PDB file of C-alpha atoms in Angstrom:
ATOM      1  CA  UNK A 272     -17.563  -3.805   4.856  1.00 82.00           C
ATOM      2  CA  UNK A 273     -16.621  -3.589   8.378  1.00 89.00           C
ATOM      3  CA  UNK A 274     -13.353  -2.238   9.783  1.00 92.00           C
ATOM      4  CA  UNK A 275     -12.506  -2.487  13.446  1.00 93.00           C
ATOM      5  CA  UNK A 276      -9.625  -0.630  14.972  1.00 95.00           C
ATOM      6  CA  UNK A 277      -8.086  -1.520  18.338  1.00 96.00           C
ATOM      7  CA  UNK A 278      -4.984  -1.241  20.294  1.00 97.00           C
ATOM      8  CA  UNK A 279      -5.390   2.380  21.557  1.00 97.00           C
ATOM      9  CA  UNK A 280      -4.634   3.362  25.091  1.00 97.00           C
ATOM     10  CA  UNK A 281      -2.894   5.618  27.535  1.00 98.00           C
ATOM     11  CA  UNK A 282       0.910   5.993  27.110  1.00 98.00           C
ATOM     12  CA  UNK A 283       3.500   8.386  28.384  1.00 98.00           C
ATOM     13  CA  UNK A 284       5.188  10.735  26.016  1.00 98.00           C
ATOM     14  CA  UNK A 285       8.096   9.004  24.232  1.00 98.00           C
ATOM     15  CA  UNK A 286       6.400   5.640  24.476  1.00 98.00           C
ATOM     16  CA  UNK A 287       5.046   3.363  21.740  1.00 98.00           C
ATOM     17  CA  UNK A 288       1.736   1.818  20.665  1.00 98.00           C
ATOM     18  CA  UNK A 289       0.633  -0.430  17.846  1.00 98.00           C
ATOM     19  CA  UNK A 290      -2.788  -0.013  16.495  1.00 98.00           C
ATOM     20  CA  UNK A 291      -4.442  -2.854  14.523  1.00 97.00           C
ATOM     21  CA  UNK A 292      -7.355  -2.905  12.134  1.00 95.00           C
ATOM     22  CA  UNK A 293      -9.201  -5.918  10.942  1.00 93.00           C
ATOM     23  CA  UNK A 294     -11.475  -5.886   7.842  1.00 87.00           C
ATOM     24  CA  UNK A 295     -14.387  -8.008   6.907  1.00 84.00           C
ATOM     25  CA  UNK A 296     -16.408  -7.924   3.662  1.00 78.00           C
ATOM     26  CA  UNK A 297     -13.492  -6.195   2.028  1.00 71.00           C
ATOM     27  CA  UNK A 298     -10.987  -7.702  -0.423  1.00 68.00           C
ATOM     28  CA  UNK A 299      -8.205  -6.781   1.809  1.00 63.00           C
ATOM     29  CA  UNK A 300      -5.450  -7.758  -0.415  1.00 65.00           C
ATOM     30  CA  UNK A 301      -6.488  -5.481  -3.307  1.00 75.00           C
ATOM     31  CA  UNK A 302      -7.525  -2.110  -1.689  1.00 87.00           C
ATOM     32  CA  UNK A 303      -5.772   0.778  -0.221  1.00 92.00           C
ATOM     33  CA  UNK A 304      -5.902   1.153   3.575  1.00 93.00           C
ATOM     34  CA  UNK A 305      -4.843   3.850   5.932  1.00 96.00           C
ATOM     35  CA  UNK A 306      -5.369   5.838   9.123  1.00 98.00           C
ATOM     36  CA  UNK A 307      -6.850   9.101  10.091  1.00 98.00           C
ATOM     37  CA  UNK A 308      -7.147  10.760  13.551  1.00 98.00           C
ATOM     38  CA  UNK A 309      -9.260  13.311  15.120  1.00 98.00           C
ATOM     39  CA  UNK A 310      -8.266  15.279  18.279  1.00 97.00           C
ATOM     40  CA  UNK A 311     -10.872  17.040  20.370  1.00 93.00           C
ATOM     41  CA  UNK A 312     -12.128  20.303  18.709  1.00 95.00           C
ATOM     42  CA  UNK A 313     -10.161  19.531  15.579  1.00 96.00           C
ATOM     43  CA  UNK A 314     -10.915  18.191  12.077  1.00 97.00           C
ATOM     44  CA  UNK A 315     -10.144  14.817  11.034  1.00 97.00           C
ATOM     45  CA  UNK A 316      -6.454  14.520  10.016  1.00 98.00           C
ATOM     46  CA  UNK A 317      -4.728  12.190   7.581  1.00 98.00           C
ATOM     47  CA  UNK A 318      -1.989   9.975   9.253  1.00 98.00           C
ATOM     48  CA  UNK A 319      -0.865   7.406   6.640  1.00 98.00           C
ATOM     49  CA  UNK A 320      -2.084   5.306   3.820  1.00 97.00           C
ATOM     50  CA  UNK A 321      -0.631   2.228   2.042  1.00 95.00           C
ATOM     51  CA  UNK A 322      -1.369   0.554  -1.218  1.00 92.00           C
ATOM     52  CA  UNK A 323      -2.220  -3.075  -1.028  1.00 85.00           C
ATOM     53  CA  UNK A 324       1.126  -4.174  -2.302  1.00 85.00           C
ATOM     54  CA  UNK A 325       2.989  -1.680  -0.194  1.00 85.00           C
ATOM     55  CA  UNK A 326       4.531  -0.080  -3.243  1.00 89.00           C
ATOM     56  CA  UNK A 327       3.150   3.282  -2.370  1.00 94.00           C
ATOM     57  CA  UNK A 328       2.950   4.760   1.185  1.00 96.00           C
ATOM     58  CA  UNK A 329       2.188   8.214   2.212  1.00 97.00           C
ATOM     59  CA  UNK A 330       2.567   9.788   5.686  1.00 98.00           C
ATOM     60  CA  UNK A 331       1.499  13.041   7.188  1.00 98.00           C
ATOM     61  CA  UNK A 332       4.568  15.290   7.789  1.00 98.00           C
ATOM     62  CA  UNK A 333       3.697  15.374  11.532  1.00 97.00           C
ATOM     63  CA  UNK A 334       4.225  11.472  11.975  1.00 98.00           C
ATOM     64  CA  UNK A 335       6.908  10.937   9.345  1.00 98.00           C
ATOM     65  CA  UNK A 336       9.784   8.945  10.811  1.00 97.00           C
ATOM     66  CA  UNK A 337       7.754   8.096  14.048  1.00 98.00           C
ATOM     67  CA  UNK A 338       4.819   5.987  12.671  1.00 98.00           C
ATOM     68  CA  UNK A 339       5.040   3.157  10.324  1.00 98.00           C
ATOM     69  CA  UNK A 340       2.018   1.569   8.432  1.00 97.00           C
ATOM     70  CA  UNK A 341       2.081  -2.005   7.527  1.00 95.00           C
ATOM     71  CA  UNK A 342      -0.286  -4.678   6.710  1.00 89.00           C
ATOM     72  CA  UNK A 343      -0.647  -8.488   6.790  1.00 87.00           C
ATOM     73  CA  UNK A 344      -2.696  -9.338   3.782  1.00 80.00           C
ATOM     74  CA  UNK A 345      -2.799 -13.045   4.708  1.00 82.00           C
ATOM     75  CA  UNK A 346      -4.295 -12.122   8.124  1.00 84.00           C
ATOM     76  CA  UNK A 347      -6.440  -9.179   6.802  1.00 84.00           C
ATOM     77  CA  UNK A 348      -4.850  -6.959   9.490  1.00 90.00           C
ATOM     78  CA  UNK A 349      -3.597  -3.349   9.058  1.00 94.00           C
ATOM     79  CA  UNK A 350      -1.027  -1.980  11.532  1.00 97.00           C
ATOM     80  CA  UNK A 351       0.040   1.372  12.716  1.00 98.00           C
ATOM     81  CA  UNK A 352       3.315   1.311  14.764  1.00 98.00           C
ATOM     82  CA  UNK A 353       3.582   4.559  16.651  1.00 98.00           C
ATOM     83  CA  UNK A 354       6.848   5.419  18.327  1.00 98.00           C
ATOM     84  CA  UNK A 355       8.166   8.523  20.100  1.00 98.00           C
ATOM     85  CA  UNK A 356       4.576   9.512  20.877  1.00 98.00           C
ATOM     86  CA  UNK A 357       3.915  13.066  22.033  1.00 98.00           C
ATOM     87  CA  UNK A 358       0.911  14.709  23.650  1.00 97.00           C
ATOM     88  CA  UNK A 359      -0.150  16.233  20.238  1.00 97.00           C
ATOM     89  CA  UNK A 360      -0.726  12.678  18.904  1.00 98.00           C
ATOM     90  CA  UNK A 361      -3.623  12.208  21.289  1.00 98.00           C
ATOM     91  CA  UNK A 362      -6.639  11.577  19.277  1.00 98.00           C
ATOM     92  CA  UNK A 363      -9.235   9.067  18.180  1.00 98.00           C
ATOM     93  CA  UNK A 364      -7.531   6.990  15.453  1.00 98.00           C
ATOM     94  CA  UNK A 365      -9.636   5.626  12.573  1.00 98.00           C
ATOM     95  CA  UNK A 366      -8.732   2.979  10.010  1.00 96.00           C
ATOM     96  CA  UNK A 367     -10.003   3.628   6.459  1.00 96.00           C
ATOM     97  CA  UNK A 368     -10.183   1.588   3.315  1.00 93.00           C
ATOM     98  CA  UNK A 369     -10.980   2.152  -0.376  1.00 91.00           C
ATOM     99  CA  UNK A 370     -11.175  -0.379  -3.057  1.00 88.00           C
ATOM    100  CA  UNK A 371      -8.370  -0.352  -5.615  1.00 87.00           C
ATOM    101  CA  UNK A 372      -5.491   2.073  -5.656  1.00 89.00           C
ATOM    102  CA  UNK A 373      -4.848   4.854  -3.256  1.00 91.00           C
ATOM    103  CA  UNK A 374      -7.395   7.426  -4.244  1.00 92.00           C
ATOM    104  CA  UNK A 375      -6.618  10.800  -5.692  1.00 93.00           C
ATOM    105  CA  UNK A 376      -6.769  13.359  -2.841  1.00 94.00           C
ATOM    106  CA  UNK A 377      -5.604  10.632  -0.480  1.00 95.00           C
ATOM    107  CA  UNK A 378      -5.152  13.027   2.458  1.00 96.00           C
ATOM    108  CA  UNK A 379      -8.744  14.016   2.498  1.00 96.00           C
ATOM    109  CA  UNK A 380     -11.265  11.984   4.577  1.00 96.00           C
ATOM    110  CA  UNK A 381     -13.858  12.548   1.864  1.00 95.00           C
ATOM    111  CA  UNK A 382     -12.239  10.067  -0.686  1.00 94.00           C
ATOM    112  CA  UNK A 383     -12.480   6.995   1.600  1.00 95.00           C
ATOM    113  CA  UNK A 384     -15.674   5.002   1.587  1.00 92.00           C
ATOM    114  CA  UNK A 385     -15.063   2.794   4.500  1.00 93.00           C
ATOM    115  CA  UNK A 386     -14.223   3.724   8.147  1.00 95.00           C
ATOM    116  CA  UNK A 387     -13.793   1.802  11.271  1.00 93.00           C
ATOM    117  CA  UNK A 388     -15.182   2.923  14.612  1.00 92.00           C
ATOM    118  CA  UNK A 389     -11.909   4.433  15.991  1.00 94.00           C
ATOM    119  CA  UNK A 390      -9.752   3.780  18.930  1.00 97.00           C
ATOM    120  CA  UNK A 391      -8.590   6.335  21.490  1.00 98.00           C
ATOM    121  CA  UNK A 392      -4.910   7.045  21.868  1.00 98.00           C
ATOM    122  CA  UNK A 393      -3.945   9.325  24.749  1.00 98.00           C
ATOM    123  CA  UNK A 394      -0.348  10.515  25.241  1.00 98.00           C
ATOM    124  CA  UNK A 395       0.427  12.032  28.684  1.00 97.00           C
ATOM    125  CA  UNK A 396       3.240  14.490  29.133  1.00 94.00           C
TER     126      UNK A 396
END
């Protein structure tokens, strides 16, 4: 399984970015997929996760109302639309995947078997 995240970049506070993640070797349409991030000197942090049908979605409190996770199962692409970005959103963003349903303990990075390489998001003040 290979996940590849892209779409990061430098944006001013208040701006928007959309991250994308493609998956190969993974039955995209029947697995849970999500995003984590890691800021310098900090632990990896849960951002959002979505079931394959979209019937269940979880967001971190820090991004709720600003970020939207979505996926196009036909194109095998996972998205993270990030609006109203703030400097504290600066981090490397990773897409993750897990076969089947959203795993128990879904906010922990330990429960996801598959990780992309990360894409840098930098928000300037």
